[in-house]
Amino acid sequence: MDDARIRILIVDDHELIRRGMRMVLDAEDDIQVVGEAVTGAEAVHVAGQLTPDVILMDIRMPEMDGIEATRRIVRETPASRVLVLTTFDLDEYAFGSLRAGASGFLLKNTPPAQLMDAIRSIAAGDALVSPRVTRSMLDLFASRLPRQAASDESRLGALTERERDVFLAIAKGLNNAEIGEKLFVSESTVKTHVGRVLAKLDLRDRVQAVILAYEAGLV
């Protein structure tokens, strides 16, 4: 049924790329392309009107780039998740999109099957980029990426001591099993703590937790 399909907005300033993506996406029974946008500014407007499940976002576009568009969409249309498609592997553009609130990024030459898996994963609420990869990106670009105000650390005051331990473990890129081993608790307990940490800090996923820890000067 149409209402069960994943609704997609394609954002790219190249018509051939948009057409190619639409052809690939339209071939999937569980995916529906509901709109297209040529610029970041148009993407923000159309996203607000259509509230798509997933937005495929280009980075370099006229009027407003994909990073700023992502930032505004995350703020104004939080139900939509952004998957950034870039021609640059692990560069400042990719990190900037994650910092702006994107749920992941892929290269534009990613095979169609992998793109479909990514769309389904993000639509289900998962982050495509792991915290470990995000931490590696932070380490790689730390000298070139400005930190936010240290006052970000004040947000952590809402956490209990154990939740803070879990938060710092996430910031190091550890998965649930590794966190459980480190803190001598079960994976199910870790999962519960992770959920509470994300809720208290108003974070979309673990990737955003890593970024917050970096901005607060904790990693």
CSV table of C-alpha atoms in Angstrom, one decimal:
chain,number,residue,atom,x,y,z
A,1,MET,CA,0.0,0.0,0.0
A,2,ASP,CA,1.2,3.5,-0.8
A,3,ASP,CA,0.9,4.7,2.8
A,4,ALA,CA,3.3,2.0,3.9
A,5,ARG,CA,6.0,3.1,1.5
A,6,ILE,CA,9.1,5.2,2.4
A,7,ARG,CA,8.5,8.7,1.1
A,8,ILE,CA,11.6,10.2,-0.5
A,9,LEU,CA,12.6,13.8,-1.5
A,10,ILE,CA,15.5,14.0,-3.9
A,11,VAL,CA,17.6,17.2,-3.6
A,12,ASP,CA,20.3,17.8,-6.3
A,13,ASP,CA,21.0,20.7,-8.7
A,14,HIS,CA,21.8,18.3,-11.6
A,15,GLU,CA,18.8,17.1,-13.5
A,16,LEU,CA,20.4,13.9,-14.8
A,17,ILE,CA,21.3,12.9,-11.3
A,18,ARG,CA,17.8,13.5,-10.1
A,19,ARG,CA,16.4,11.5,-13.0
A,20,GLY,CA,18.8,8.6,-12.4
A,21,MET,CA,17.9,8.4,-8.7
A,22,ARG,CA,14.2,8.6,-9.4
A,23,MET,CA,14.5,5.7,-11.9
A,24,VAL,CA,16.3,3.5,-9.4
A,25,LEU,CA,14.0,4.4,-6.5
A,26,ASP,CA,10.8,4.0,-8.4
A,27,ALA,CA,11.8,0.4,-9.1
A,28,GLU,CA,11.4,-0.4,-5.4
A,29,ASP,CA,8.0,-1.5,-4.2
A,30,ASP,CA,8.5,0.0,-0.7
A,31,ILE,CA,9.9,3.4,-1.8
A,32,GLN,CA,8.0,6.3,-3.3
A,33,VAL,CA,9.6,9.5,-4.6
A,34,VAL,CA,7.3,12.3,-3.5
A,35,GLY,CA,9.2,15.3,-4.7
A,36,GLU,CA,12.4,16.9,-6.0
A,37,ALA,CA,14.3,20.1,-5.2
A,38,VAL,CA,17.1,21.9,-7.1
A,39,THR,CA,18.6,24.1,-4.3
A,40,GLY,CA,19.0,23.9,-0.6
A,41,ALA,CA,16.5,26.7,0.0
A,42,GLU,CA,13.9,24.8,-2.2
A,43,ALA,CA,14.6,21.6,-0.2
A,44,VAL,CA,13.8,23.3,3.1
A,45,HIS,CA,10.5,24.6,1.6
A,46,VAL,CA,9.5,21.4,0.0
A,47,ALA,CA,10.4,19.3,3.0
A,48,GLY,CA,8.1,21.5,5.1
A,49,GLN,CA,5.3,20.9,2.7
A,50,LEU,CA,5.7,17.2,2.1
A,51,THR,CA,7.4,15.9,5.3
A,52,PRO,CA,9.2,13.1,3.5
A,53,ASP,CA,10.6,10.2,5.5
A,54,VAL,CA,14.0,10.4,4.0
A,55,ILE,CA,15.7,13.3,2.1
A,56,LEU,CA,18.5,12.5,-0.3
A,57,MET,CA,20.6,15.6,0.0
A,58,ASP,CA,23.4,16.9,-2.3
A,59,ILE,CA,26.1,19.1,-0.7
A,60,ARG,CA,27.2,21.7,-3.2
A,61,MET,CA,24.2,23.6,-4.6
A,62,PRO,CA,23.4,27.2,-5.4
A,63,GLU,CA,21.6,29.6,-3.0
A,64,MET,CA,22.0,27.3,0.0
A,65,ASP,CA,24.3,24.3,0.4
A,66,GLY,CA,23.2,20.9,1.6
A,67,ILE,CA,24.7,21.4,5.1
A,68,GLU,CA,22.7,24.5,5.8
A,69,ALA,CA,19.6,23.0,4.3
A,70,THR,CA,20.1,19.9,6.5
A,71,ARG,CA,20.4,22.1,9.6
A,72,ARG,CA,17.2,24.0,8.8
A,73,ILE,CA,15.2,20.8,7.9
A,74,VAL,CA,16.3,19.1,11.2
A,75,ARG,CA,15.1,22.1,13.1
A,76,GLU,CA,11.9,22.8,11.1
A,77,THR,CA,10.8,19.4,9.9
A,78,PRO,CA,12.3,17.0,12.5
A,79,ALA,CA,10.2,14.0,11.4
A,80,SER,CA,12.2,13.9,8.1
A,81,ARG,CA,15.7,12.3,8.2
A,82,VAL,CA,18.5,13.4,5.9
A,83,LEU,CA,20.9,11.1,4.0
A,84,VAL,CA,23.7,13.2,2.4
A,85,LEU,CA,25.1,12.1,-0.9
A,86,THR,CA,28.6,13.4,-1.6
A,87,THR,CA,31.4,12.9,-4.1
A,88,PHE,CA,33.9,13.4,-1.3
A,89,ASP,CA,34.9,10.5,1.0
A,90,LEU,CA,35.1,11.4,4.7
A,91,ASP,CA,35.8,15.1,4.2
A,92,GLU,CA,34.7,18.3,6.0
A,93,TYR,CA,31.5,18.3,3.9
A,94,ALA,CA,30.5,14.9,5.2
A,95,PHE,CA,31.3,15.8,8.8
A,96,GLY,CA,29.5,19.1,8.5
A,97,SER,CA,26.4,17.3,7.4
A,98,LEU,CA,26.5,15.0,10.4
A,99,ARG,CA,27.0,18.0,12.7
A,100,ALA,CA,24.0,19.7,11.1
A,101,GLY,CA,21.9,16.7,12.0
A,102,ALA,CA,22.1,14.3,9.0
A,103,SER,CA,21.5,10.7,9.8
A,104,GLY,CA,24.3,9.5,7.5
A,105,PHE,CA,26.2,10.1,4.3
A,106,LEU,CA,27.1,8.0,1.2
A,107,LEU,CA,29.2,8.6,-1.9
A,108,LYS,CA,27.2,9.3,-5.1
A,109,ASN,CA,28.8,6.2,-6.7
A,110,THR,CA,27.4,3.9,-4.1
A,111,PRO,CA,25.8,0.8,-5.7
A,112,PRO,CA,22.0,1.0,-5.9
A,113,ALA,CA,21.4,-1.9,-3.5
A,114,GLN,CA,23.5,-0.2,-0.8
A,115,LEU,CA,21.6,3.0,-1.3
A,116,MET,CA,18.3,1.2,-0.8
A,117,ASP,CA,19.6,-0.5,2.4
A,118,ALA,CA,20.7,2.9,3.6
A,119,ILE,CA,17.3,4.5,2.9
A,120,ARG,CA,15.5,1.7,4.7
A,121,SER,CA,17.9,1.8,7.7
A,122,ILE,CA,17.5,5.6,8.1
A,123,ALA,CA,13.7,5.4,7.7
A,124,ALA,CA,13.6,2.8,10.5
A,125,GLY,CA,15.3,5.3,12.8
A,126,ASP,CA,18.9,4.1,12.6
A,127,ALA,CA,22.0,6.2,11.9
A,128,LEU,CA,23.9,5.1,8.9
A,129,VAL,CA,27.3,6.2,10.1
A,130,SER,CA,28.5,4.4,13.2
A,131,PRO,CA,29.8,6.4,16.2
A,132,ARG,CA,33.2,4.8,15.6
A,133,VAL,CA,33.4,6.3,12.1
A,134,THR,CA,32.2,9.6,13.4
A,135,ARG,CA,34.9,9.6,16.1
A,136,SER,CA,37.5,8.8,13.4
A,137,MET,CA,36.2,11.8,11.4
A,138,LEU,CA,36.6,14.0,14.5
A,139,ASP,CA,40.1,12.8,15.0
A,140,LEU,CA,40.9,13.5,11.4
A,141,PHE,CA,39.5,17.0,11.2
A,142,ALA,CA,39.9,18.2,14.8
A,143,SER,CA,42.5,20.8,13.9
A,144,ARG,CA,40.3,22.3,11.2
A,145,LEU,CA,36.8,22.1,12.7
A,146,PRO,CA,35.8,24.8,15.2
A,147,ARG,CA,34.3,23.6,18.5
A,148,GLN,CA,31.0,25.0,19.9
A,149,ALA,CA,30.9,26.8,23.1
A,150,ALA,CA,32.1,24.8,26.1
A,151,SER,CA,28.6,25.6,27.7
A,152,ASP,CA,27.4,22.5,25.8
A,153,GLU,CA,28.8,20.5,28.7
A,154,SER,CA,26.1,22.0,30.9
A,155,ARG,CA,23.5,19.9,29.0
A,156,LEU,CA,25.1,16.8,30.6
A,157,GLY,CA,24.0,17.9,34.0
A,158,ALA,CA,20.7,16.1,33.5
A,159,LEU,CA,22.5,12.7,33.3
A,160,THR,CA,23.0,10.4,36.2
A,161,GLU,CA,26.6,9.2,37.0
A,162,ARG,CA,26.0,5.9,35.2
A,163,GLU,CA,24.3,7.6,32.2
A,164,ARG,CA,27.3,10.0,31.9
A,165,ASP,CA,29.6,6.9,31.9
A,166,VAL,CA,27.5,5.5,29.1
A,167,PHE,CA,27.6,8.8,27.2
A,168,LEU,CA,31.4,9.0,27.4
A,169,ALA,CA,31.6,5.4,26.2
A,170,ILE,CA,29.4,6.2,23.2
A,171,ALA,CA,31.7,9.2,22.6
A,172,LYS,CA,34.6,6.8,22.3
A,173,GLY,CA,32.8,4.9,19.6
A,174,LEU,CA,32.0,1.8,21.6
A,175,ASN,CA,29.0,-0.4,20.8
A,176,ASN,CA,26.6,-1.8,23.3
A,177,ALA,CA,28.5,-5.0,23.9
A,178,GLU,CA,31.7,-3.1,24.4
A,179,ILE,CA,30.0,-0.6,26.8
A,180,GLY,CA,28.5,-3.5,28.8
A,181,GLU,CA,31.9,-5.2,29.1
A,182,LYS,CA,33.5,-1.9,30.2
A,183,LEU,CA,30.9,-1.1,32.8
A,184,PHE,CA,30.1,-4.7,33.8
A,185,VAL,CA,26.5,-4.6,32.9
A,186,SER,CA,24.3,-6.5,30.4
A,187,GLU,CA,23.7,-5.3,26.8
A,188,SER,CA,20.0,-4.8,27.6
A,189,THR,CA,20.9,-2.5,30.5
A,190,VAL,CA,23.2,-0.6,28.2
A,191,LYS,CA,20.5,-0.3,25.6
A,192,THR,CA,18.1,1.2,28.3
A,193,HIS,CA,20.8,3.7,29.4
A,194,VAL,CA,21.6,4.7,25.8
A,195,GLY,CA,17.9,5.4,25.2
A,196,ARG,CA,17.7,7.5,28.3
A,197,VAL,CA,20.8,9.4,27.4
A,198,LEU,CA,19.6,10.3,23.9
A,199,ALA,CA,16.2,11.3,25.3
A,200,LYS,CA,17.6,13.5,28.1
A,201,LEU,CA,20.0,15.2,25.8
A,202,ASP,CA,17.5,15.5,22.9
A,203,LEU,CA,19.7,13.7,20.5
A,204,ARG,CA,18.5,12.0,17.3
A,205,ASP,CA,21.0,9.1,17.5
A,206,ARG,CA,24.4,7.9,18.8
A,207,VAL,CA,26.3,9.8,16.1
A,208,GLN,CA,24.9,13.1,17.5
A,209,ALA,CA,26.1,12.0,21.0
A,210,VAL,CA,29.7,11.7,19.7
A,211,ILE,CA,29.5,15.2,18.1
A,212,LEU,CA,28.1,16.7,21.3
A,213,ALA,CA,30.9,15.2,23.4
A,214,TYR,CA,33.4,16.7,20.9
A,215,GLU,CA,31.8,20.1,21.1
A,216,ALA,CA,31.7,20.0,24.9
A,217,GLY,CA,35.5,19.2,24.9
A,218,LEU,CA,35.1,15.8,26.4
A,219,VAL,CA,36.9,13.9,23.6
